[in-house]
Short mmCIF file of C-alpha atoms and ligand atoms in Angstrom, two decimals:
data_model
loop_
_atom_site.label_atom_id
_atom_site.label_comp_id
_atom_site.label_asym_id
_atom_site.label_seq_id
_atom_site.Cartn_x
_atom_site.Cartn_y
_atom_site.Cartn_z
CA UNK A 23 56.75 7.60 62.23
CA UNK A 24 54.89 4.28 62.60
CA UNK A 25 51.29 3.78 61.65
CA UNK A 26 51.48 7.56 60.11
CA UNK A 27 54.34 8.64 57.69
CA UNK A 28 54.08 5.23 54.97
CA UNK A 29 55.77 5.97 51.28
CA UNK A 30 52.26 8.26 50.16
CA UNK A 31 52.91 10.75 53.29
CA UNK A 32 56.44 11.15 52.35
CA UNK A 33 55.46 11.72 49.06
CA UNK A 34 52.89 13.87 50.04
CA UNK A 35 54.96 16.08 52.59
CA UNK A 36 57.83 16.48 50.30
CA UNK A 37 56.11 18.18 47.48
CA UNK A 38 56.98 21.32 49.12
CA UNK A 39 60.79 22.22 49.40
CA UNK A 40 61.75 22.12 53.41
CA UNK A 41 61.96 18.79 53.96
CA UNK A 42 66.35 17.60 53.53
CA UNK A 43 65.11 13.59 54.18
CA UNK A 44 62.40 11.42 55.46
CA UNK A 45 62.64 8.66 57.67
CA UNK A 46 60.34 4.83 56.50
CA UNK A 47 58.73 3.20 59.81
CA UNK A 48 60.73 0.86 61.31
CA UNK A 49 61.78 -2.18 60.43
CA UNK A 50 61.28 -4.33 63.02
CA UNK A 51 64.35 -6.72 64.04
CA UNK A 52 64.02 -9.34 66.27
CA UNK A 53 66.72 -12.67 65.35
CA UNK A 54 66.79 -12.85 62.09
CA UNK A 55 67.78 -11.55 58.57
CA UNK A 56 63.95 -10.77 57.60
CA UNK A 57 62.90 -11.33 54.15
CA UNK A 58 63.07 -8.41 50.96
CA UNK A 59 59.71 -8.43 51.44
CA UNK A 60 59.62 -6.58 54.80
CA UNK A 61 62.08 -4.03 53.60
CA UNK A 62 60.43 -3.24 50.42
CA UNK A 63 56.81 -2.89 52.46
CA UNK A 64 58.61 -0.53 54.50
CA UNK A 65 60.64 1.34 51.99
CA UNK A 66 58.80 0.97 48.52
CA UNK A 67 61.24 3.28 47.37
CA UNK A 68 64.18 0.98 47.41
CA UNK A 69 62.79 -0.24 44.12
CA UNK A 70 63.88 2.51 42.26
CA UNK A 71 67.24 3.45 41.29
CA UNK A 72 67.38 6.31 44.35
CA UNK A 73 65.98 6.14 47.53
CA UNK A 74 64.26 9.13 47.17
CA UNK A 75 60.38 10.53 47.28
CA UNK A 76 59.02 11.26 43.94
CA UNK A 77 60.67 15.09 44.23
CA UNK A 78 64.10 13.91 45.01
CA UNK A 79 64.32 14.13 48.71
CA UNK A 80 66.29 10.90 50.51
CA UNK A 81 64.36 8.25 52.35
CA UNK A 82 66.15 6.70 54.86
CA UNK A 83 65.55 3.12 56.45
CA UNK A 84 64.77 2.47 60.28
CA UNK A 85 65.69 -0.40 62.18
CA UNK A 86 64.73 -1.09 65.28
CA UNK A 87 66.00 -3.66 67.83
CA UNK A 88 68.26 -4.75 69.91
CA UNK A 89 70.64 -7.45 69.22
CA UNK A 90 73.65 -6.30 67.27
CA UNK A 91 73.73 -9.54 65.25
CA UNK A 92 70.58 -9.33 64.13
CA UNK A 93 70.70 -5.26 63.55
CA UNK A 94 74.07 -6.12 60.86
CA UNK A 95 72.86 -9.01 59.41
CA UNK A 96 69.59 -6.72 58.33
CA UNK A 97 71.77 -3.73 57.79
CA UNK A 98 73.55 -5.81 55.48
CA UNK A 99 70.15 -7.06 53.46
CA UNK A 100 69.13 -3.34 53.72
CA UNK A 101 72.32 -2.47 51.86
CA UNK A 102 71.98 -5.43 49.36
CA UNK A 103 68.60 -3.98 48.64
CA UNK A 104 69.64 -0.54 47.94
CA UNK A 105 69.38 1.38 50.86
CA UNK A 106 71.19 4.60 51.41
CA UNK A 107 70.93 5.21 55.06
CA UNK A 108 70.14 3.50 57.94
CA UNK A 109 69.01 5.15 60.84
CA UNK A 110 68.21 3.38 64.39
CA UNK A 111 65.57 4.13 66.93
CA UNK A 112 66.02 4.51 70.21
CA UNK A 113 63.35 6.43 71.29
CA UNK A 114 60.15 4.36 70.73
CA UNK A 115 58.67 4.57 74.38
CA UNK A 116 55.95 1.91 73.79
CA UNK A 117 55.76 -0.38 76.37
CA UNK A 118 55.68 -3.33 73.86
CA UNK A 119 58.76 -2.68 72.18
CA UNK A 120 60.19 -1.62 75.24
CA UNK A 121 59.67 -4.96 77.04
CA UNK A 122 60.98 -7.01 74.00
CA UNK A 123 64.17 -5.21 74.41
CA UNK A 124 63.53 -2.07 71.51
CA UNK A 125 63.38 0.96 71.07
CA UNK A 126 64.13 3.45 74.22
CA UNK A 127 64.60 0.35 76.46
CA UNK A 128 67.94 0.64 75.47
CA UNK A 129 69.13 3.97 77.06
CA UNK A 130 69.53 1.89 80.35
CA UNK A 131 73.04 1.19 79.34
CA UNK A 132 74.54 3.61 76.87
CA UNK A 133 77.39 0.34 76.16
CA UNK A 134 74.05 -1.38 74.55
CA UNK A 135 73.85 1.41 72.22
CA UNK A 136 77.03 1.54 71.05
CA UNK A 137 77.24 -1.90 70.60
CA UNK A 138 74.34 -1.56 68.37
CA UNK A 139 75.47 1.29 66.31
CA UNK A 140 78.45 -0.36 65.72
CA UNK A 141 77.67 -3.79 64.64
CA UNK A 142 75.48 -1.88 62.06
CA UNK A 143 77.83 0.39 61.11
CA UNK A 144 80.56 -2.44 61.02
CA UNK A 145 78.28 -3.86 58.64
CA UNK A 146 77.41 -2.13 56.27
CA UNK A 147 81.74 -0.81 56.28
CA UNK A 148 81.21 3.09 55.76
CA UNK A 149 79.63 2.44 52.72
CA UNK A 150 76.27 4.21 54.26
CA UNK A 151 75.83 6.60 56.33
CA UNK A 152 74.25 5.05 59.90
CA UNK A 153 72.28 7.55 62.06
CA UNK A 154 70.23 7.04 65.36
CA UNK A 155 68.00 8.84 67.43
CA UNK A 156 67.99 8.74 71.11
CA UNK A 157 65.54 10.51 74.01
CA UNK A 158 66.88 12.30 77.29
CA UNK A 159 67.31 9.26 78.84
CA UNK A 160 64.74 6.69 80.13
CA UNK A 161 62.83 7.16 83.26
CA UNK A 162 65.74 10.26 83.87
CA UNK A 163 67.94 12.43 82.10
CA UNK A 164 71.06 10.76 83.70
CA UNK A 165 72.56 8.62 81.01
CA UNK A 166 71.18 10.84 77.91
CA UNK A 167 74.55 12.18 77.63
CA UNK A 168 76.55 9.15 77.49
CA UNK A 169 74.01 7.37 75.23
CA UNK A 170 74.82 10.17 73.10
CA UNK A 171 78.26 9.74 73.26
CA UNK A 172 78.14 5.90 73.08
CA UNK A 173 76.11 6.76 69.60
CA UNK A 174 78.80 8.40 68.79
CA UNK A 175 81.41 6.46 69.08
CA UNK A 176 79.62 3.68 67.77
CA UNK A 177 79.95 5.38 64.61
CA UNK A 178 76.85 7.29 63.98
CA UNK A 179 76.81 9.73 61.46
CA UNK A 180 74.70 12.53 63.37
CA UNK A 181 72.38 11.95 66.49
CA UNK A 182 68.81 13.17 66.68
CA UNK A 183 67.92 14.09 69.88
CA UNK A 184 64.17 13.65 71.38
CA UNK A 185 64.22 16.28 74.14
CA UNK A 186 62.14 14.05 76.36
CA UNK A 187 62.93 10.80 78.36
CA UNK A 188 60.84 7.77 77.39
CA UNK A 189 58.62 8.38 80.84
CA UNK A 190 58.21 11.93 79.86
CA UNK A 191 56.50 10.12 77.06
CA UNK A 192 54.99 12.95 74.34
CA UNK A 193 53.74 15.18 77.06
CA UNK A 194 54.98 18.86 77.22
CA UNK A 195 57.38 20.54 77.61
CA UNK A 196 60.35 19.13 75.29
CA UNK A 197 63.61 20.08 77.17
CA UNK A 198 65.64 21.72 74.52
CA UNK A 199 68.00 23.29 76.42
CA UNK A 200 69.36 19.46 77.48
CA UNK A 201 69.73 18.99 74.13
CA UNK A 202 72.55 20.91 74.39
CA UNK A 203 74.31 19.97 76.98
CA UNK A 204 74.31 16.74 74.80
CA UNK A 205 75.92 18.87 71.88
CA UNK A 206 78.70 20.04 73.79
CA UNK A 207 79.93 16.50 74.33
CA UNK A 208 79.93 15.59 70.33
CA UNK A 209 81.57 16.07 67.67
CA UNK A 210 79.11 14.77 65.34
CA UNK A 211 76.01 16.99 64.08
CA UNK A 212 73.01 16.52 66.62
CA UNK A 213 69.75 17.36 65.31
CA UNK A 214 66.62 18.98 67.64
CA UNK A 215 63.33 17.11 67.89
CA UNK A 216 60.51 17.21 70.01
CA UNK A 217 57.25 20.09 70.30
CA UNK A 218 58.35 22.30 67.09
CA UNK A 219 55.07 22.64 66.24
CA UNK A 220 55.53 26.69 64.50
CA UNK A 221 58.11 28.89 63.71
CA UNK A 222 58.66 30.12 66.90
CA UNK A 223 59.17 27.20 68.52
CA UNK A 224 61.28 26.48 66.24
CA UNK A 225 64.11 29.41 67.37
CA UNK A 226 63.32 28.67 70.29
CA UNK A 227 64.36 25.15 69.88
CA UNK A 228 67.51 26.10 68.01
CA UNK A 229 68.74 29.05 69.83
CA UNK A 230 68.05 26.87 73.30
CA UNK A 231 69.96 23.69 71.63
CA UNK A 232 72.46 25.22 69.46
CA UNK A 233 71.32 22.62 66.89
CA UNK A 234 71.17 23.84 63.28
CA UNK A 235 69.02 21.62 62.50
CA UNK A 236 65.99 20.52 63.98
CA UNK A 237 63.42 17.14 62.94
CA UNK A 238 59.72 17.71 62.65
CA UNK A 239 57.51 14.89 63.37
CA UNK A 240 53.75 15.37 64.32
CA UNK A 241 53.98 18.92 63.53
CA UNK A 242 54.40 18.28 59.63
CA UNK A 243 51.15 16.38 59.79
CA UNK A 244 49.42 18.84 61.69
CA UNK A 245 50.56 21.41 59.49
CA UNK A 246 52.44 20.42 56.03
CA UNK A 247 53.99 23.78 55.26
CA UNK A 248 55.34 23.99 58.36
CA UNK A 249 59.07 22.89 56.33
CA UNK A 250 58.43 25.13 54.00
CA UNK A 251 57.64 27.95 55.90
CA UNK A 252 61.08 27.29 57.70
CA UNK A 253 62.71 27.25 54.69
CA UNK A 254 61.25 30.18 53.53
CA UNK A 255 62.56 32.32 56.10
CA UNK A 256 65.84 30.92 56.38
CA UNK A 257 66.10 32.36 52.89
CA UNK A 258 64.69 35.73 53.45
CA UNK A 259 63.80 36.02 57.18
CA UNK A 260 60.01 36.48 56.36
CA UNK A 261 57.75 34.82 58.10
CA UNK A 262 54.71 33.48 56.20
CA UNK A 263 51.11 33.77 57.46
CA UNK A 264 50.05 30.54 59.06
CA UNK A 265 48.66 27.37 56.63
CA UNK A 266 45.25 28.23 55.96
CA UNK A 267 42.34 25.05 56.47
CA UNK A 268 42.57 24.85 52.78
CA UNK A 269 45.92 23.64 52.50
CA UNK A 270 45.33 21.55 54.98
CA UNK A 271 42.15 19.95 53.39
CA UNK A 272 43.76 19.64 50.06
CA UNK A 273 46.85 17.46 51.15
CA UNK A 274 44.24 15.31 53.27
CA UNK A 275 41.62 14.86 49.97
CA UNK A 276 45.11 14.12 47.82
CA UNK A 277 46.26 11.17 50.42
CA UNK A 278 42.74 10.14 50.02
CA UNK A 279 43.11 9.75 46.40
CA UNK A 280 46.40 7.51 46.43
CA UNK A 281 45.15 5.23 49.21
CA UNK A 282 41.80 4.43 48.11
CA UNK A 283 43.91 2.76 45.33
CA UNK A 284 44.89 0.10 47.50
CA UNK A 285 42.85 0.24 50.37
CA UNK A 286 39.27 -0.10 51.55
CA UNK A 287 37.09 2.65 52.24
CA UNK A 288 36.62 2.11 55.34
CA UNK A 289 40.45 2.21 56.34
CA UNK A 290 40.98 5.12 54.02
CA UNK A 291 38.64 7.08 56.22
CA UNK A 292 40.06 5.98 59.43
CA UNK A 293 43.74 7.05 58.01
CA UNK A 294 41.98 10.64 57.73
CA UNK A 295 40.91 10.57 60.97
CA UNK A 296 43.78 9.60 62.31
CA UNK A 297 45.45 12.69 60.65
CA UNK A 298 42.58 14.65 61.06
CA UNK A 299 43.29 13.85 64.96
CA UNK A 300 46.71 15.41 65.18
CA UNK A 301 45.97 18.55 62.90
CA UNK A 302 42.97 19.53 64.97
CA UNK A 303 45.77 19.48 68.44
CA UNK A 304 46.96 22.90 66.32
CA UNK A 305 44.16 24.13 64.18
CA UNK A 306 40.57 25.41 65.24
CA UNK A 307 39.23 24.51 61.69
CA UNK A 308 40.30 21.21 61.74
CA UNK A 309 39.52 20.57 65.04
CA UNK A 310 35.98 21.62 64.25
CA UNK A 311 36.10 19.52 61.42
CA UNK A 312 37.07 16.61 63.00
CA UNK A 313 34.03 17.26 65.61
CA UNK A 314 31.59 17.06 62.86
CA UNK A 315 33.22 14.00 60.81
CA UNK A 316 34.77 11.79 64.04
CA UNK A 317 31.69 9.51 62.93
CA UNK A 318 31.65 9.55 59.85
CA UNK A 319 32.88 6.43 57.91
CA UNK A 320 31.33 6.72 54.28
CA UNK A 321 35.11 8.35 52.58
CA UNK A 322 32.88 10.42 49.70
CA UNK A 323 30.74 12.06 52.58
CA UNK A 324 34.24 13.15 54.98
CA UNK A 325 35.89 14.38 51.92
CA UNK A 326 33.15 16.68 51.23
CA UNK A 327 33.04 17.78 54.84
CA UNK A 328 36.64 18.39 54.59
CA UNK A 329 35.96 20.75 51.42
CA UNK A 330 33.28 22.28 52.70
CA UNK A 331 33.77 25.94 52.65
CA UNK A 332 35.13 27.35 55.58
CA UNK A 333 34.52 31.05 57.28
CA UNK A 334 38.17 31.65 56.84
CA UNK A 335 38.53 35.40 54.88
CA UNK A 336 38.79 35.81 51.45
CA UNK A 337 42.30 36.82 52.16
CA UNK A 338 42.99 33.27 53.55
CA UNK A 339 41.92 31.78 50.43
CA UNK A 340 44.18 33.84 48.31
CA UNK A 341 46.82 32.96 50.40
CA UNK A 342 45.98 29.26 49.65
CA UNK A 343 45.49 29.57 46.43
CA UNK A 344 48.92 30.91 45.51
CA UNK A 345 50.58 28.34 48.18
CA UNK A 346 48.89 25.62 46.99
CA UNK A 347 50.81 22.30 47.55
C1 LIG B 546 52.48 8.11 65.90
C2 LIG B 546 53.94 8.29 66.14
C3 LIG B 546 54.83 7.39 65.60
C4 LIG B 546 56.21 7.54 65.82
N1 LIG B 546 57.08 6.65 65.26
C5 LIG B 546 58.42 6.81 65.44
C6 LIG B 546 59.34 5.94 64.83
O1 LIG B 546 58.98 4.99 64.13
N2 LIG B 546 60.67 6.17 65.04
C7 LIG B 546 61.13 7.22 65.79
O2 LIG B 546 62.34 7.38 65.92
N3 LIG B 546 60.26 8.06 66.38
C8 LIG B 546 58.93 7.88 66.20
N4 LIG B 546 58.06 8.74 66.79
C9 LIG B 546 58.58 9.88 67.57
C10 LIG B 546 58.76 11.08 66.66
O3 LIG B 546 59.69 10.81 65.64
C11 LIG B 546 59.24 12.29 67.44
O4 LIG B 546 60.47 11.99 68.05
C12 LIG B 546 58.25 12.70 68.53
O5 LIG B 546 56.92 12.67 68.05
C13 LIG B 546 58.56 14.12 69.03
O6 LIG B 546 58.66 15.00 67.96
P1 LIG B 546 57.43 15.89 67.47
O7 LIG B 546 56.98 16.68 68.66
O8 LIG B 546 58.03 16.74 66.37
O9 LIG B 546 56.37 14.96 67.00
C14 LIG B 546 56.68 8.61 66.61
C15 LIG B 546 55.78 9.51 67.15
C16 LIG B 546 54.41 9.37 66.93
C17 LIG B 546 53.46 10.37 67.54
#
């Protein structure tokens, strides 16, 4: 997710089983084959041997434009580099990328997004798997299911499905049950996104989209046991008390640590607040916590408002304690 989930975050949210693969930010692709540079800022984790997040789980690489050309020629560096999957976006509703041709600009015509999947699954010859991830449509829900299918038969390994259209933007509700109209049509897996913020929304999402499989994206910043929670009843069908404010405050003071490594203060505390800003959406404590710190900008003074003691029960902080990321 751009601006948000960088190589740290991955690291960070992966610590935890749940998770079966990350997605980098995109790579932006305009015209031309961009540098190694741009790939490895992205993707740090094509240095190493695997593409993987310091517990093992897969990172795969974004791309996002519009010009098949240009998509294989940088599939094809991203594959010279190391890569193990590419996966394309077209979803990004932002009205910048949308008027330079990216992102969800191009569910207008569904042939655009095959020809895109293609040329970057042509390129890189099966050697990768190439994945993409579409919305409902764009200002309707008219084309979403031959977008899908044009995905599809450009080659795409499995689909992840937005249930929104780019107008609908972020705001609620996500449209699940379209999701699976798209499913019908496919033969290839198509994976549930959009509002799965707890584990009920996450049946719901399933048992409305028939999807096995669903993508988190805000929700594992507001709340980074979410996965494992998930995971944890899939396995036994119990259903774990929600992530207590200490859980949350620990994962926030540890992504602290790594990025004041290479980054200024100042920016490290903005980054907080920035994820500060989506937990609080779900969570009282952090939303009061957020309240007192939005001002603060010295990073030793908002980590020790995040630790702060909370009036969560003694029974919360056992439960933290012994889930302790
Ligand atoms: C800050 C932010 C950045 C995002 N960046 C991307 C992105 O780079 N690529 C992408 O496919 N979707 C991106 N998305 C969309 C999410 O992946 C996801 O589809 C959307 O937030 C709905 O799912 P959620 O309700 O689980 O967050 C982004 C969303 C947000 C809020």
């Amino acid at each position: 997710m751009e601006g948000v989930i960088d190589a740290v975050t991955r690291d960070l949210l992966t610590r935890e089983e749940g998770l079966d693969w990350t997605v980098t930010e995109f790579v932006r692709v305009v015209d031309a084959r961009l540098p190694p540079r741009v790939f490895y800022k992205h993707c740090p984790e094509l240095r190493q041997s695997c593409v993987v997040t310091p517990a093992g789980v897969p990172v795969h690489l974004q791309l996002l434009g519009s010009d098949p050309q240009a998509l294989a020629a940088n599939a094809r560096q991203a594959l010279a580099l190391g890569a193990t999957s590419l996966d394309l976006n077209f979803g990004c509703p932002a009205k910048t990328v949308n008027r330079h041709d990216g992102g969800a600009s191009l569910l207008r015509d569904p042939r655009r997004v095959e020809q895109a999947v293609a040329a970057v699954a042509g390129a890189v010859e099966d050697t990768i798997p190439v994945t993409a991830k579409i919305r409902l449509g764009f200002a309707d829900k008219q084309l979403g299911v031959a977008c899908a299918r044009a995905a599809e038969a450009g080659g795409a390994h499995h689909l992840v499905v937005h249930a929104r259209t780019r107008n609908e933007g972020y705001r609620p509700p996500a449209h699940w049950e379209w999701i699976a109209r798209i499913r019908a049509q496919l033969t290839i897996p198509v994976i549930a996104n959009g509002d799965i913020w707890c584990l009920a929304d996450y049946w719901k999402a399933r048992s409305l989209s028939g999807c096995e499989d669903v993508m988190l994206g805000r929700a594992v910043l507001a709340d980074p046991l979410l996965p494992y929670r998930i995971r944890h009843w899939q396995r036994t069908g119990e259903c774990l008390p929600d992530t207590v404010w200490q859980i949350r405050a620990d994962v926030l003071c540890r992504y602290a640590d790594y990025q004041r490594r290479n980054l200024p203060e100042k920016v490290v505390v903005s980054l907080l607040k920035q994820w500060l800003n989506i937990m609080r959406g779900r969570d009282a404590e952090a939303a009061r916590r957020f309240a007192t710190l939005r001002r603060e900008t010295r990073l030793e003074a908002f980590l020790a408002g995040l630790q702060a003691p909370c009036r969560e029960s003694p029974q919360a902080h056992h439960e933290a304690a012994t889930l302790a990321v």
